[in-house]
Each structure stands twice: as structure tokens, then as C-alpha cells.
Short mmCIF file of C-alpha atoms in Angstrom, two decimals:
data_model
loop_
_atom_site.label_atom_id
_atom_site.label_comp_id
_atom_site.label_asym_id
_atom_site.label_seq_id
_atom_site.Cartn_x
_atom_site.Cartn_y
_atom_site.Cartn_z
CA MET T 1 -57.63 -275.39 -69.94
CA ALA T 2 -54.41 -275.19 -71.93
CA SER T 3 -56.05 -276.68 -75.01
CA SER T 4 -58.93 -274.21 -74.76
CA LEU T 5 -56.46 -271.35 -74.53
CA ILE T 6 -54.64 -272.57 -77.61
CA LEU T 7 -57.83 -272.94 -79.60
CA LEU T 8 -59.01 -269.48 -78.66
CA THR T 9 -55.62 -267.92 -79.23
CA ILE T 10 -55.79 -268.80 -82.92
CA THR T 11 -58.39 -266.09 -83.08
CA PHE T 12 -55.69 -263.51 -83.03
CA THR T 13 -54.28 -264.59 -86.35
CA PHE T 14 -54.65 -261.43 -88.36
CA ILE T 15 -53.19 -258.63 -86.25
CA ILE T 16 -50.94 -256.35 -88.20
CA LEU T 17 -50.58 -252.95 -86.59
CA SER T 18 -48.83 -249.69 -87.36
CA SER T 19 -48.07 -246.46 -85.58
CA PRO T 20 -50.11 -243.34 -86.35
CA VAL T 21 -47.13 -241.22 -85.34
CA THR T 22 -44.21 -242.81 -87.13
CA ASN T 23 -45.50 -243.53 -90.60
CA CYS T 24 -48.54 -241.43 -91.42
CA ALA T 25 -46.70 -238.67 -93.19
CA THR T 26 -44.18 -240.89 -94.92
CA SER T 27 -44.29 -240.23 -98.65
CA ALA T 28 -43.91 -243.22 -100.91
CA LYS T 29 -43.43 -242.35 -104.58
CA THR T 30 -42.59 -244.66 -107.42
CA ALA T 31 -41.96 -244.26 -111.11
CA THR T 32 -44.85 -246.54 -112.07
CA HIS T 33 -47.43 -243.76 -111.99
CA PRO T 34 -45.60 -240.39 -111.77
CA ILE T 35 -48.93 -238.56 -111.89
CA PRO T 36 -51.14 -240.13 -109.21
CA PRO T 37 -54.32 -241.50 -110.80
CA PHE T 38 -56.09 -241.04 -107.46
CA LYS T 39 -55.91 -238.26 -104.92
CA SER T 40 -56.83 -240.46 -101.99
CA ILE T 41 -57.32 -244.01 -100.71
CA TYR T 42 -59.86 -245.10 -98.10
CA ALA T 43 -59.14 -248.51 -96.64
CA PHE T 44 -61.08 -250.94 -94.47
CA GLY T 45 -60.52 -254.43 -93.12
CA ASP T 46 -58.71 -256.26 -90.37
CA SER T 47 -55.06 -256.59 -89.43
CA TYR T 48 -53.92 -257.28 -92.97
CA THR T 49 -54.80 -253.64 -93.70
CA ASP T 50 -54.59 -251.82 -90.35
CA THR T 51 -51.95 -249.08 -90.21
CA GLY T 52 -52.37 -248.00 -86.62
CA ASN T 53 -55.92 -248.01 -85.28
CA THR T 54 -54.72 -250.49 -82.64
CA ASN T 55 -51.41 -251.23 -80.95
CA SER T 56 -49.92 -253.90 -78.73
CA THR T 57 -51.69 -252.55 -75.63
CA THR T 58 -55.15 -252.44 -77.20
CA GLY T 59 -54.99 -255.43 -79.53
CA PRO T 60 -55.58 -259.12 -78.76
CA ASN T 61 -53.66 -260.99 -76.09
CA ALA T 62 -51.54 -263.36 -78.14
CA TYR T 63 -49.08 -260.74 -79.41
CA LEU T 64 -48.08 -258.06 -76.95
CA TYR T 65 -44.74 -257.00 -78.39
CA ALA T 66 -45.48 -255.23 -81.66
CA SER T 67 -43.94 -252.04 -80.28
CA ARG T 68 -40.64 -253.78 -79.69
CA SER T 69 -37.75 -254.76 -81.90
CA PRO T 70 -37.44 -256.67 -84.21
CA TYR T 71 -40.81 -255.49 -85.55
CA GLY T 72 -40.36 -252.93 -88.30
CA GLN T 73 -36.67 -253.71 -88.80
CA THR T 74 -36.63 -254.14 -92.58
CA PHE T 75 -38.12 -250.92 -93.93
CA PHE T 76 -38.76 -248.49 -91.10
CA HIS T 77 -35.75 -249.70 -89.09
CA HIS T 78 -37.73 -249.39 -85.88
CA PRO T 79 -41.05 -250.72 -84.57
CA THR T 80 -44.09 -249.04 -86.10
CA ASN T 81 -46.74 -251.25 -84.44
CA ARG T 82 -47.10 -253.22 -87.65
CA TYR T 83 -46.99 -256.92 -86.96
CA SER T 84 -44.38 -257.42 -89.64
CA ASP T 85 -40.78 -256.63 -90.31
CA GLY T 86 -41.84 -253.97 -92.81
CA ARG T 87 -44.58 -252.82 -95.14
CA LEU T 88 -48.00 -254.31 -95.82
CA VAL T 89 -49.97 -254.72 -99.05
CA ILE T 90 -51.75 -251.43 -98.41
CA ASP T 91 -48.35 -249.71 -98.16
CA PHE T 92 -47.28 -251.12 -101.51
CA LEU T 93 -50.59 -249.95 -102.97
CA ALA T 94 -49.86 -246.41 -101.79
CA GLN T 95 -46.43 -246.58 -103.36
CA GLN T 96 -47.89 -247.90 -106.60
CA LEU T 97 -50.23 -244.90 -106.73
CA SER T 98 -47.55 -242.37 -105.68
CA LEU T 99 -49.46 -241.48 -102.52
CA PRO T 100 -48.37 -241.25 -98.86
CA PHE T 101 -48.84 -244.23 -96.58
CA LEU T 102 -52.33 -244.20 -95.14
CA PRO T 103 -52.79 -242.72 -91.67
CA PRO T 104 -55.14 -244.46 -89.22
CA TYR T 105 -58.51 -242.88 -88.61
CA LEU T 106 -57.95 -242.68 -84.86
CA SER T 107 -54.86 -240.51 -85.22
CA LYS T 108 -55.75 -236.98 -84.17
CA THR T 109 -52.73 -235.34 -85.74
CA ALA T 110 -52.18 -237.13 -89.05
CA ASP T 111 -52.59 -235.47 -92.43
CA LYS T 112 -55.66 -237.13 -93.93
CA SER T 113 -55.81 -235.14 -97.14
CA HIS T 114 -54.69 -238.17 -99.20
CA GLY T 115 -56.84 -240.78 -97.53
CA VAL T 116 -57.61 -242.58 -94.29
CA ASN T 117 -57.28 -246.14 -93.05
CA PHE T 118 -60.29 -247.37 -91.06
CA ALA T 119 -59.11 -250.99 -90.73
CA VAL T 120 -58.74 -252.47 -87.25
CA ALA T 121 -56.49 -255.38 -86.33
CA GLY T 122 -58.55 -258.28 -85.05
CA SER T 123 -61.72 -256.79 -86.50
CA THR T 124 -64.63 -258.99 -87.56
CA ALA T 125 -67.15 -258.73 -90.35
CA ILE T 126 -69.94 -259.72 -87.95
CA ILE T 127 -70.97 -257.17 -85.37
CA TYR T 128 -69.26 -257.61 -81.99
CA SER T 129 -72.49 -258.17 -80.05
CA PHE T 130 -72.85 -261.54 -81.79
CA PHE T 131 -69.66 -262.75 -80.13
CA VAL T 132 -70.75 -261.33 -76.78
CA LYS T 133 -74.06 -263.17 -77.05
CA ASN T 134 -72.21 -266.42 -77.70
CA ASN T 135 -69.66 -265.85 -74.91
CA LEU T 136 -66.79 -265.49 -77.39
CA THR T 137 -65.22 -262.31 -76.09
CA LEU T 138 -61.66 -263.21 -75.12
CA ASN T 139 -60.38 -261.09 -78.01
CA ARG T 140 -59.64 -257.44 -77.25
CA THR T 141 -60.93 -255.98 -80.50
CA PRO T 142 -64.60 -255.00 -80.22
CA GLN T 143 -64.58 -252.99 -83.45
CA SER T 144 -66.28 -254.69 -86.40
CA LEU T 145 -66.72 -253.71 -90.02
CA GLN T 146 -69.86 -251.89 -88.88
CA THR T 147 -67.69 -249.75 -86.59
CA GLN T 148 -65.50 -248.86 -89.54
CA LEU T 149 -68.58 -247.84 -91.53
CA VAL T 150 -69.67 -245.57 -88.67
CA TRP T 151 -66.22 -243.98 -88.64
CA PHE T 152 -66.33 -243.54 -92.41
CA ASN T 153 -69.73 -241.88 -92.22
CA GLU T 154 -68.41 -239.51 -89.57
CA PHE T 155 -65.46 -238.67 -91.77
CA LEU T 156 -67.66 -238.14 -94.83
CA GLU T 157 -69.90 -235.77 -92.88
CA THR T 158 -66.89 -233.49 -92.41
CA LYS T 159 -66.82 -233.34 -96.21
CA GLY T 160 -70.56 -232.68 -96.42
CA CYS T 161 -71.24 -236.08 -97.97
CA LYS T 162 -74.24 -238.06 -96.66
CA ASN T 163 -75.36 -239.98 -99.74
CA SER T 164 -75.55 -239.66 -103.51
CA ILE T 165 -79.20 -238.55 -103.39
CA THR T 166 -79.29 -235.74 -100.84
CA THR T 167 -75.69 -234.52 -101.21
CA PRO T 168 -74.62 -235.59 -104.71
CA LYS T 169 -72.15 -232.76 -105.31
CA GLU T 170 -70.33 -233.28 -102.04
CA CYS T 171 -70.14 -237.07 -102.42
CA LYS T 172 -68.97 -236.74 -106.01
CA ALA T 173 -66.14 -234.49 -104.83
CA VAL T 174 -65.03 -237.23 -102.42
CA PHE T 175 -65.35 -240.30 -104.62
CA ASP T 176 -64.45 -239.14 -108.14
CA ASN T 177 -60.75 -239.27 -107.30
CA ALA T 178 -60.77 -241.85 -104.51
CA LEU T 179 -59.92 -245.54 -104.46
CA ILE T 180 -61.80 -247.60 -101.89
CA TRP T 181 -59.90 -250.67 -100.67
CA LEU T 182 -61.67 -253.31 -98.60
CA GLY T 183 -58.92 -255.52 -97.26
CA GLU T 184 -59.63 -259.07 -96.24
CA ILE T 185 -62.28 -259.30 -93.54
CA GLY T 186 -63.94 -262.37 -92.05
CA ALA T 187 -61.02 -264.61 -91.15
CA ASN T 188 -61.26 -263.54 -87.52
CA ASP T 189 -64.96 -264.40 -87.48
CA TYR T 190 -64.18 -268.03 -88.25
CA ALA T 191 -61.23 -268.09 -85.86
CA TYR T 192 -63.09 -266.54 -82.93
CA THR T 193 -65.65 -269.36 -83.02
CA LEU T 194 -63.16 -272.20 -83.29
CA GLY T 195 -64.04 -274.92 -80.79
CA SER T 196 -67.43 -273.37 -80.01
CA SER T 197 -70.94 -274.56 -80.85
CA VAL T 198 -71.24 -271.90 -83.57
CA SER T 199 -70.90 -273.59 -86.94
CA GLY T 200 -68.72 -272.47 -89.82
CA THR T 201 -71.83 -272.33 -91.99
CA THR T 202 -73.41 -269.81 -89.62
CA ILE T 203 -70.28 -267.66 -89.64
CA GLN T 204 -70.09 -267.82 -93.43
CA LYS T 205 -73.68 -266.64 -93.82
CA LEU T 206 -73.40 -263.85 -91.25
CA ALA T 207 -69.96 -262.64 -92.36
CA ILE T 208 -70.88 -262.51 -96.04
CA GLY T 209 -74.10 -260.75 -95.10
CA SER T 210 -72.19 -258.12 -93.13
CA VAL T 211 -69.72 -257.51 -95.96
CA THR T 212 -72.58 -257.29 -98.46
CA ARG T 213 -74.40 -254.65 -96.40
CA PHE T 214 -71.19 -252.69 -95.97
CA LEU T 215 -70.47 -252.68 -99.69
CA GLU T 216 -74.02 -251.68 -100.59
CA ALA T 217 -73.87 -248.82 -98.10
CA ILE T 218 -70.69 -247.32 -99.53
CA LEU T 219 -71.73 -247.91 -103.15
CA ASN T 220 -74.97 -246.05 -102.43
CA LYS T 221 -72.85 -243.09 -101.36
CA GLY T 222 -71.35 -242.92 -104.83
CA VAL T 223 -68.17 -245.01 -104.69
CA LYS T 224 -66.77 -245.34 -108.22
CA TYR T 225 -63.55 -247.34 -107.78
CA LEU T 226 -63.60 -250.27 -105.41
CA VAL T 227 -61.22 -253.15 -104.69
CA VAL T 228 -62.37 -256.03 -102.47
CA GLN T 229 -59.83 -258.55 -101.19
CA GLY T 230 -60.76 -262.15 -100.55
CA LEU T 231 -59.51 -264.19 -97.62
CA PRO T 232 -55.98 -265.65 -97.78
CA PRO T 233 -55.38 -269.41 -97.48
CA THR T 234 -55.53 -269.35 -93.69
CA GLY T 235 -54.34 -272.95 -93.52
CA CYS T 236 -50.85 -271.90 -94.63
CA LEU T 237 -50.15 -269.73 -91.58
CA THR T 238 -47.62 -271.04 -89.09
CA LEU T 239 -50.03 -271.03 -86.15
CA THR T 240 -52.63 -272.99 -88.07
CA MET T 241 -50.01 -275.55 -89.10
CA TYR T 242 -48.79 -275.70 -85.50
CA LEU T 243 -52.26 -276.48 -84.11
CA ALA T 244 -53.77 -278.75 -86.77
CA ALA T 245 -53.46 -282.49 -87.04
CA GLU T 246 -50.64 -283.59 -89.34
CA ASN T 247 -53.01 -285.59 -91.55
CA ASP T 248 -55.05 -282.46 -92.32
CA ARG T 249 -53.03 -281.24 -95.30
CA ASP T 250 -53.76 -280.22 -98.88
CA THR T 251 -51.65 -280.16 -102.04
CA LEU T 252 -50.01 -276.92 -100.92
CA GLY T 253 -48.81 -278.65 -97.78
CA CYS T 254 -51.13 -276.41 -95.73
CA VAL T 255 -54.06 -277.24 -93.44
CA ALA T 256 -56.75 -278.51 -95.79
CA SER T 257 -59.82 -277.79 -93.66
CA SER T 258 -58.86 -274.15 -93.07
CA ASN T 259 -57.99 -273.52 -96.70
CA LYS T 260 -61.21 -275.11 -97.88
CA GLN T 261 -63.20 -272.86 -95.56
CA SER T 262 -61.59 -269.64 -96.74
CA TYR T 263 -61.84 -270.70 -100.39
CA ALA T 264 -65.57 -271.39 -100.04
CA HIS T 265 -66.04 -268.00 -98.40
CA ASN T 266 -64.30 -266.31 -101.32
CA THR T 267 -66.46 -268.11 -103.88
CA ILE T 268 -69.63 -266.71 -102.34
CA LEU T 269 -68.08 -263.26 -102.00
CA GLN T 270 -67.25 -263.17 -105.70
CA ALA T 271 -70.85 -264.02 -106.58
CA LYS T 272 -72.00 -261.08 -104.45
CA LEU T 273 -69.59 -258.78 -106.27
CA ASN T 274 -71.06 -259.88 -109.60
CA ASP T 275 -74.47 -258.85 -108.31
CA PHE T 276 -73.12 -255.44 -107.32
CA ARG T 277 -71.57 -254.92 -110.75
CA LYS T 278 -75.04 -255.29 -112.26
CA LYS T 279 -76.70 -253.08 -109.67
CA PHE T 280 -74.02 -250.36 -109.83
CA PRO T 281 -72.87 -250.36 -113.48
CA ASN T 282 -71.08 -247.02 -113.11
CA ALA T 283 -68.73 -248.39 -110.45
CA VAL T 284 -65.57 -250.35 -111.23
CA ILE T 285 -65.48 -253.26 -108.77
CA VAL T 286 -62.33 -255.38 -108.62
CA TYR T 287 -61.94 -258.66 -106.75
CA ALA T 288 -58.39 -259.08 -105.41
CA ASP T 289 -57.75 -262.83 -105.18
CA TYR T 290 -55.56 -263.02 -102.10
CA TRP T 291 -56.07 -266.78 -101.79
CA ASN T 292 -54.64 -267.69 -105.17
CA ALA T 293 -51.96 -265.00 -105.12
CA TYR T 294 -50.66 -266.39 -101.84
CA ALA T 295 -50.92 -269.96 -103.15
CA SER T 296 -48.94 -268.95 -106.23
CA VAL T 297 -46.03 -267.92 -104.03
CA VAL T 298 -46.23 -271.18 -102.08
CA LYS T 299 -46.11 -273.12 -105.35
CA ASN T 300 -43.19 -271.11 -106.78
CA PRO T 301 -41.22 -269.82 -103.79
CA GLU T 302 -37.88 -269.65 -105.58
CA LYS T 303 -39.31 -267.10 -108.00
CA TYR T 304 -39.70 -264.72 -105.07
CA GLY T 305 -36.51 -265.61 -103.24
CA ILE T 306 -38.40 -267.49 -100.54
CA LYS T 307 -36.95 -270.59 -98.90
CA GLU T 308 -39.15 -271.10 -95.81
CA LEU T 309 -42.86 -271.64 -96.47
CA PHE T 310 -44.16 -272.37 -93.00
CA LYS T 311 -41.55 -271.59 -90.36
CA ALA T 312 -41.81 -268.27 -88.53
CA CYS T 313 -38.87 -265.95 -89.02
CA CYS T 314 -39.36 -264.40 -85.60
CA GLY T 315 -40.32 -266.65 -82.69
CA SER T 316 -39.10 -269.51 -80.54
CA LYS T 317 -36.42 -271.86 -81.80
CA SER T 318 -38.35 -274.79 -80.41
CA GLY T 319 -40.42 -277.14 -82.51
CA LEU T 320 -40.88 -277.76 -86.17
CA TYR T 321 -42.07 -274.28 -87.07
CA ASN T 322 -39.83 -272.03 -84.96
CA PHE T 323 -42.97 -271.18 -83.04
CA ASP T 324 -44.10 -271.27 -79.43
CA LEU T 325 -47.52 -269.86 -78.61
CA PHE T 326 -46.29 -268.56 -75.28
CA ASN T 327 -43.01 -267.06 -76.51
CA THR T 328 -44.00 -265.12 -79.59
CA CYS T 329 -41.97 -262.58 -81.55
CA GLY T 330 -40.67 -259.70 -79.47
CA SER T 331 -40.90 -261.60 -76.18
CA PRO T 332 -37.72 -262.07 -74.10
CA LEU T 333 -37.21 -265.68 -75.22
CA ALA T 334 -37.90 -265.10 -78.90
CA THR T 335 -35.30 -264.67 -81.62
CA SER T 336 -35.45 -263.38 -85.19
CA CYS T 337 -33.94 -264.73 -88.37
CA SER T 338 -31.39 -262.64 -90.25
CA ASN T 339 -33.09 -263.03 -93.64
CA PRO T 340 -36.84 -262.34 -93.31
CA SER T 341 -37.23 -261.84 -97.06
CA GLN T 342 -36.68 -265.59 -97.44
CA TYR T 343 -39.66 -266.37 -95.21
CA ILE T 344 -43.40 -266.13 -95.84
CA ASN T 345 -44.36 -266.03 -92.17
CA TRP T 346 -42.94 -263.32 -89.96
CA ASP T 347 -44.11 -264.14 -86.43
CA GLY T 348 -46.26 -267.20 -86.92
CA VAL T 349 -49.50 -265.45 -87.79
CA HIS T 350 -48.38 -262.44 -89.79
CA LEU T 351 -46.36 -262.18 -92.98
CA THR T 352 -43.00 -260.72 -93.87
CA GLU T 353 -42.58 -257.61 -95.97
CA GLY T 354 -41.16 -259.86 -98.68
CA MET T 355 -44.38 -261.85 -98.81
CA TYR T 356 -46.59 -258.76 -98.74
CA LYS T 357 -44.55 -257.32 -101.59
CA ALA T 358 -44.97 -260.49 -103.65
CA VAL T 359 -48.72 -260.60 -103.03
CA ALA T 360 -49.09 -256.89 -103.79
CA GLU T 361 -47.32 -257.29 -107.12
CA LEU T 362 -49.52 -260.24 -108.04
CA LEU T 363 -52.69 -258.34 -107.15
CA LEU T 364 -51.74 -254.98 -108.65
CA GLU T 365 -49.66 -256.01 -111.65
CA GLY T 366 -50.38 -259.70 -112.17
CA LYS T 367 -53.35 -261.85 -113.06
CA PHE T 368 -54.85 -262.28 -109.61
CA SER T 369 -57.41 -259.48 -109.73
CA ASN T 370 -60.71 -259.61 -111.60
CA PRO T 371 -60.95 -257.46 -113.60
CA PRO T 372 -57.22 -256.62 -113.58
CA PHE T 373 -56.17 -253.67 -111.45
CA GLU T 374 -54.85 -252.04 -114.61
CA TYR T 375 -58.41 -252.03 -115.95
CA LEU T 376 -59.48 -249.97 -112.95
CA LEU T 377 -56.59 -247.56 -113.52
CA SER T 378 -57.43 -247.25 -117.21
CA SER T 379 -61.05 -246.53 -116.36
CA LYS T 380 -59.93 -243.80 -114.01
CA ARG T 381 -57.63 -242.27 -116.61
CA ARG T 382 -60.39 -242.23 -119.20
CA SER T 383 -62.76 -240.47 -116.80
CA GLY T 384 -60.14 -237.86 -115.96
#
């Protein structure tokens, strides 16, 4: 029973939450782009992108303390329901574009004039009914990428946009000055089926199919500027290291089988994006290579001031990784390190602000996006 619980609990690996009350209106301006190239951002994905559509009472079971200290200590100086000590990649993107942090869609009071975040922590690419059918429903996040598309359609209808054929003027008004950001999605699909009879090959096919249909749907509405993140190297997360056999390691020192799985997923995803570039030549479609950006930090940690690659900053002091599945960050028996910026892993399954900042810089300013993010910005500037 205990081993089954551990295997299923890995499903809750990508839960990064934020409060719709405490951060929605926070303005984040930088000198990089004093005149915002975009007027709005619309984001989708799972916990690596969620800014408040779930919280510790509605999210998965493994982490119930996101509303408690020390979460949020580094930047916000109080818990914001993000499963980190500070900001996420999507927050650094907003800063890069001189826009406010994105409010969650489910917030009824937030100012959504500069964009909306539809991402849901624990969300899957595959529709939730698939997991119900296969008796894989211990997670508490029934929303899938399809749910996020439904929400987006509802939001677009308030703008009069249905599709580029029947409402071209209205959709053009939405998308001409909007950046669409699809954060990583699909890692939970693999994790939710760990230890079950559902094969990784099946998940790969269904997850990629779901993402493909989602992208085609939004591109048909007239999306012009789109960034799609790949999966991170899931084998480098503390929880994965904690659970896997010690002989299952790759050259990064991470769990080889998990990293191989996410890398293969990304390879197929990139091929699908190439197809979309041909089908929608007027759209700028960027692949954000989260896997290799993350790996770059692991390979050169000193460049980013990082000293701990695999230990959790916040967690139990027991064991090799400062991690105990039953005493996670924020729980009464957990403790937090004093220098989270020197860690990659925050609470064992989520990353520190320092790591998110490093990855964001590599994706937005470095060589880990294809074409480079600057190409997308230049295209936007040329179009006005």
C-alpha cells in the first residue's frame, strides 16, 4: 500500500500555484522593452505556468501547504499559492514584456485587460475522462488542456471573437497584439499512469494528439504569435531522484528513464510545430526548449550561482535529498534553507525562483528557443 501511494504521489510533480488576490495587479516593468511589444499575454499549461487557478485546498494531495510560509518568501515576502519561493517563468516573461503579472482566469475581480492565465496546476494534456476510465483519479485536478480551451473560448466570446472566418475583425483585435504562451503540458499525463497498465507509448500518442488539437484550434482563431514550451527533464526533480533506482542515471546525474521519456516527447512535439509553421505561415511559432535550458543549468551550475542540483531547499532534513514524501515543504516538520537561490529544487517537485529566472533568461534571451524569442519580438515590431 505504501509503495502504491508513493508511486501515485509522483503524479503531483508539477503543481505551482499562485493567488488571484495577491499578485494579479502587480506591475512588473523592466528596461529591456520600455514600450511593451504586446498588449496582452494569454497563457496555458500546468503548474509550471499556473498563477492561481488552483490552491492548496483544491490541488493534488501531496502538497497541502502552499498557502503557508515559507512559500513566496523571496519575492512576494508572503505566500501567494505559488509552489515556489518566488516568481515563475511566466512572471519573468511578463517582466520582460513590461506587462503586469498574469491573473488567473478563475479570479472574478482581477484586471484582465493585459492578459489571462488559463493554466491549471496538475492539469493534463489528455482529457480527464481517460484517467477516470482507467481508474487513475487519485489526483484532485480534473481540468485538462481541453478545459483551458473551453475557458479561452468563453473569454474570447466576451470579445466577440469566435473564429477567423465568421468574426475576423473581432479576432484580429484580440490577437494582433497578443502573445500566446503554452507552458509545458503532458508531464502529469505520464506521471498519473506510473505503475499502471497504461503504457508510456499510449500516453505519448494521446498527449501529443491533445496538444496538437489545442494548437490547431487556437491557430484557426487567428493567433499570430505563439510560444510552445517543451517538457523539462523530469528525471532531475528531487522526487524522481528520491523514488528511482540508483542505477537509473544519465550523464546529468538525473533519472535516465524519465529524462529519455520527456526528451522523446519533445522531439515529436517539435515535428508537429514544423507542420503548423507550414500550415499557418502568417503565424510566428516558437519552440521553447525547456529540457535543454534546464540541462544547461545542471551542467554549469556555478554560472548561475547554484550549488545544490538535486536536494530540496524546503523539506525534511532526513535522507540524501532533504526530502520526505510525508513531510513536505510547509508542513510542521519541514524546514527551509536560508539560500534558495543556490538550489534548483524548491520543495522536491517544484523549482526555486533562482532556477526559474535562469531558465527564463535562457529561453527569452539565450539560444534555447527556436526560432529565437528575439525573432518573434522583431516580427511583432515590424508588423506594428
